[in-house]
Amino acid sequence: MNSAVTSTTRPTRYRTIDLVTIAMLGVAFGVVFWGWGKFYDVIDLGAAVGFKPAAALLGGMWLIAGVVGGLIVRKPGAAFATEFIAALVSMLVLGGTSWGSTVLISGVVQGLGAELIFALFLYRRFDLLTAVLGGALSGVLEAFYEWKYYFPDWDLQWRLLHLGFLATSGVVIAGFGGWLLVRSLAKAGALDSFPSGRP
């Protein structure tokens, strides 16, 4: 996959394979999200290191679906839809996670973060920069949401550190990791039906 892909036209019409791929990615990442939630609960990184904001360093895994969906399908709404479907599936798999239905709100917030970055580049750029910015903004928006609903009693220092950790995790896991995943899928021939799978 070309790491600096641009297009002179903005694709808007969805093909059946685009919709099927978004759904399949959403389901696959939803199962991953569910498993990551169980791992997150067990490891409890914030408690383990004695600093609760540090738990945000694991948050990037929940941001990856939107980045990957946007990089592969390259259509308006693809990033948002992939992230939201993944959140929905994670809520439904084997009783869901400890966050219950609130994961749907996170899915909206995180999907919006990735989608806004692809929109900023008018759906014409799908390189590493776009991926890491998408992961970062998803992390920032999720941090804002979590401040209000999960950590309203945190002081400014803890909130800013939490935001920095979550954005960094978004850059590394969702952004760079998502970009590497798409490159690997393209090299394996799994994306031959998409521009993301062509040199």
One Martini backbone bead per residue (centre of mass of N, CA, C, O) as a GRO file, in nm:
protein
  199
    1MET     BB    1   0.094   0.036   0.024
    2ASN     BB    2   0.068   0.354  -0.011
    3SER     BB    3   0.178   0.598   0.231
    4ALA     BB    4   0.082   0.855   0.015
    5VAL     BB    5  -0.225   0.882  -0.044
    6THR     BB    6  -0.398   1.025  -0.321
    7SER     BB    7  -0.686   1.220  -0.448
    8THR     BB    8  -0.876   1.405  -0.690
    9THR     BB    9  -1.119   1.250  -0.569
   10ARG     BB   10  -1.432   1.213  -0.394
   11PRO     BB   11  -1.558   0.943  -0.256
   12THR     BB   12  -1.922   0.838  -0.206
   13ARG     BB   13  -1.986   0.567  -0.328
   14TYR     BB   14  -2.122   0.271  -0.234
   15ARG     BB   15  -2.040  -0.051  -0.205
   16THR     BB   16  -2.103  -0.358  -0.105
   17ILE     BB   17  -1.809  -0.418  -0.005
   18ASP     BB   18  -1.794  -0.181   0.186
   19LEU     BB   19  -2.022  -0.263   0.381
   20VAL     BB   20  -1.914  -0.543   0.451
   21THR     BB   21  -1.641  -0.449   0.562
   22ILE     BB   22  -1.742  -0.276   0.791
   23ALA     BB   23  -1.893  -0.502   0.935
   24MET     BB   24  -1.652  -0.698   0.972
   25LEU     BB   25  -1.469  -0.505   1.124
   26GLY     BB   26  -1.664  -0.445   1.354
   27VAL     BB   27  -1.681  -0.733   1.460
   28ALA     BB   28  -1.383  -0.793   1.504
   29PHE     BB   29  -1.327  -0.545   1.691
   30GLY     BB   30  -1.544  -0.609   1.899
   31VAL     BB   31  -1.403  -0.859   2.010
   32VAL     BB   32  -1.145  -0.715   2.086
   33PHE     BB   33  -1.272  -0.513   2.280
   34TRP     BB   34  -1.381  -0.718   2.476
   35GLY     BB   35  -1.108  -0.849   2.548
   36TRP     BB   36  -0.971  -0.585   2.639
   37GLY     BB   37  -1.165  -0.530   2.873
   38LYS     BB   38  -1.087  -0.777   3.039
   39PHE     BB   39  -0.787  -0.709   3.059
   40TYR     BB   40  -0.819  -0.429   3.189
   41ASP     BB   41  -0.956  -0.529   3.451
   42VAL     BB   42  -0.726  -0.718   3.545
   43ILE     BB   43  -0.472  -0.524   3.537
   44ASP     BB   44  -0.507  -0.239   3.641
   45LEU     BB   45  -0.283  -0.010   3.585
   46GLY     BB   46  -0.342   0.224   3.776
   47ALA     BB   47  -0.313   0.050   4.036
   48ALA     BB   48  -0.035  -0.084   3.981
   49VAL     BB   49   0.115   0.219   3.971
   50GLY     BB   50  -0.051   0.441   4.144
   51PHE     BB   51  -0.194   0.579   3.864
   52LYS     BB   52  -0.482   0.628   3.707
   53PRO     BB   53  -0.413   0.773   3.427
   54ALA     BB   54  -0.234   0.531   3.311
   55ALA     BB   55  -0.469   0.359   3.186
   56ALA     BB   56  -0.474   0.521   2.908
   57LEU     BB   57  -0.242   0.355   2.764
   58LEU     BB   58  -0.473   0.128   2.676
   59GLY     BB   59  -0.690   0.288   2.488
   60GLY     BB   60  -0.605   0.255   2.179
   61MET     BB   61  -0.758  -0.008   2.103
   62TRP     BB   62  -1.049   0.150   2.094
   63LEU     BB   63  -0.946   0.333   1.823
   64ILE     BB   64  -0.879   0.147   1.561
   65ALA     BB   65  -1.132   0.099   1.383
   66GLY     BB   66  -1.164   0.379   1.248
   67VAL     BB   67  -0.890   0.391   1.112
   68VAL     BB   68  -0.910   0.132   0.942
   69GLY     BB   69  -1.177   0.188   0.796
   70GLY     BB   70  -1.076   0.450   0.658
   71LEU     BB   71  -0.823   0.332   0.508
   72ILE     BB   72  -0.982   0.119   0.338
   73VAL     BB   73  -1.255   0.254   0.225
   74ARG     BB   74  -1.260   0.572   0.169
   75LYS     BB   75  -1.529   0.693   0.307
   76PRO     BB   76  -1.778   0.858   0.413
   77GLY     BB   77  -1.829   0.711   0.742
   78ALA     BB   78  -1.642   0.461   0.787
   79ALA     BB   79  -1.505   0.520   1.055
   80PHE     BB   80  -1.755   0.557   1.228
   81ALA     BB   81  -1.900   0.286   1.169
   82THR     BB   82  -1.680   0.092   1.263
   83GLU     BB   83  -1.663   0.192   1.558
   84PHE     BB   84  -1.962   0.154   1.635
   85ILE     BB   85  -1.990  -0.146   1.576
   86ALA     BB   86  -1.772  -0.236   1.772
   87ALA     BB   87  -1.913  -0.131   2.025
   88LEU     BB   88  -2.171  -0.295   1.994
   89VAL     BB   89  -2.043  -0.577   1.999
   90SER     BB   90  -1.901  -0.548   2.278
   91MET     BB   91  -2.183  -0.534   2.427
   92LEU     BB   92  -2.292  -0.834   2.319
   93VAL     BB   93  -2.061  -1.006   2.405
   94LEU     BB   94  -2.097  -1.202   2.660
   95GLY     BB   95  -2.233  -0.941   2.823
   96GLY     BB   96  -1.996  -0.773   2.784
   97THR     BB   97  -1.897  -0.505   2.976
   98SER     BB   98  -1.846  -0.294   3.252
   99TRP     BB   99  -1.986  -0.042   3.075
  100GLY     BB  100  -2.194  -0.125   2.892
  101SER     BB  101  -2.381   0.107   2.702
  102THR     BB  102  -2.152   0.335   2.707
  103VAL     BB  103  -1.988   0.235   2.456
  104LEU     BB  104  -2.159   0.391   2.248
  105ILE     BB  105  -2.052   0.667   2.315
  106SER     BB  106  -1.760   0.602   2.254
  107GLY     BB  107  -1.808   0.525   1.959
  108VAL     BB  108  -1.893   0.805   1.870
  109VAL     BB  109  -1.647   0.969   1.965
  110GLN     BB  110  -1.422   0.801   1.827
  111GLY     BB  111  -1.535   0.805   1.538
  112LEU     BB  112  -1.531   1.113   1.509
  113GLY     BB  113  -1.229   1.158   1.528
  114ALA     BB  114  -1.147   1.004   1.271
  115GLU     BB  115  -1.344   1.135   1.069
  116LEU     BB  116  -1.239   1.431   1.089
  117ILE     BB  117  -0.964   1.376   0.958
  118PHE     BB  118  -1.057   1.274   0.684
  119ALA     BB  119  -1.221   1.534   0.626
  120LEU     BB  120  -0.988   1.738   0.640
  121PHE     BB  121  -0.866   1.572   0.373
  122LEU     BB  122  -1.116   1.503   0.185
  123TYR     BB  123  -1.064   1.198   0.128
  124ARG     BB  124  -0.731   1.207   0.000
  125ARG     BB  125  -0.583   1.097   0.266
  126PHE     BB  126  -0.390   0.770   0.358
  127ASP     BB  127  -0.169   0.796   0.584
  128LEU     BB  128   0.015   0.810   0.863
  129LEU     BB  129  -0.077   1.089   0.950
  130THR     BB  130  -0.378   1.033   0.945
  131ALA     BB  131  -0.374   0.802   1.148
  132VAL     BB  132  -0.247   0.951   1.397
  133LEU     BB  133  -0.455   1.178   1.409
  134GLY     BB  134  -0.701   0.997   1.448
  135GLY     BB  135  -0.603   0.868   1.713
  136ALA     BB  136  -0.565   1.131   1.872
  137LEU     BB  137  -0.853   1.254   1.852
  138SER     BB  138  -0.999   1.019   1.975
  139GLY     BB  139  -0.855   1.047   2.249
  140VAL     BB  140  -0.941   1.334   2.319
  141LEU     BB  141  -1.251   1.295   2.310
  142GLU     BB  142  -1.259   1.067   2.518
  143ALA     BB  143  -1.144   1.229   2.750
  144PHE     BB  144  -1.370   1.434   2.774
  145TYR     BB  145  -1.587   1.226   2.839
  146GLU     BB  146  -1.450   1.097   3.092
  147TRP     BB  147  -1.439   1.342   3.271
  148LYS     BB  148  -1.751   1.374   3.305
  149TYR     BB  149  -1.839   1.048   3.368
  150TYR     BB  150  -1.574   0.929   3.545
  151PHE     BB  151  -1.373   1.208   3.632
  152PRO     BB  152  -1.494   1.475   3.796
  153ASP     BB  153  -1.267   1.480   4.050
  154TRP     BB  154  -1.041   1.565   3.889
  155ASP     BB  155  -0.775   1.732   3.833
  156LEU     BB  156  -0.602   1.900   3.597
  157GLN     BB  157  -0.349   1.726   3.593
  158TRP     BB  158  -0.486   1.451   3.554
  159ARG     BB  159  -0.640   1.523   3.298
  160LEU     BB  160  -0.394   1.591   3.117
  161LEU     BB  161  -0.254   1.319   3.147
  162HIS     BB  162  -0.483   1.149   3.040
  163LEU     BB  163  -0.490   1.281   2.763
  164GLY     BB  164  -0.196   1.221   2.683
  165PHE     BB  165  -0.212   0.912   2.708
  166LEU     BB  166  -0.451   0.866   2.509
  167ALA     BB  167  -0.326   1.004   2.262
  168THR     BB  168  -0.070   0.829   2.252
  169SER     BB  169  -0.217   0.560   2.221
  170GLY     BB  170  -0.355   0.644   1.958
  171VAL     BB  171  -0.100   0.679   1.792
  172VAL     BB  172   0.030   0.395   1.835
  173ILE     BB  173  -0.209   0.188   1.811
  174ALA     BB  174  -0.414   0.317   1.607
  175GLY     BB  175  -0.229   0.456   1.407
  176PHE     BB  176   0.029   0.284   1.360
  177GLY     BB  177  -0.107   0.007   1.392
  178GLY     BB  178  -0.327   0.046   1.174
  179TRP     BB  179  -0.136   0.099   0.938
  180LEU     BB  180   0.016  -0.172   0.954
  181LEU     BB  181  -0.230  -0.351   0.912
  182VAL     BB  182  -0.306  -0.250   0.630
  183ARG     BB  183  -0.038  -0.317   0.497
  184SER     BB  184  -0.052  -0.623   0.553
  185LEU     BB  185  -0.317  -0.676   0.401
  186ALA     BB  186  -0.218  -0.574   0.128
  187LYS     BB  187   0.025  -0.773   0.094
  188ALA     BB  188  -0.180  -1.030   0.119
  189GLY     BB  189  -0.445  -0.944  -0.071
  190ALA     BB  190  -0.711  -0.845   0.101
  191LEU     BB  191  -0.729  -0.540  -0.073
  192ASP     BB  192  -0.783  -0.560  -0.393
  193SER     BB  193  -1.078  -0.400  -0.391
  194PHE     BB  194  -0.890  -0.161  -0.300
  195PRO     BB  195  -0.691   0.113  -0.300
  196SER     BB  196  -0.532   0.012  -0.038
  197GLY     BB  197  -0.428  -0.256  -0.224
  198ARG     BB  198  -0.270  -0.055  -0.406
  199PRO     BB  199   0.023   0.091  -0.546
   0.00000   0.00000   0.00000
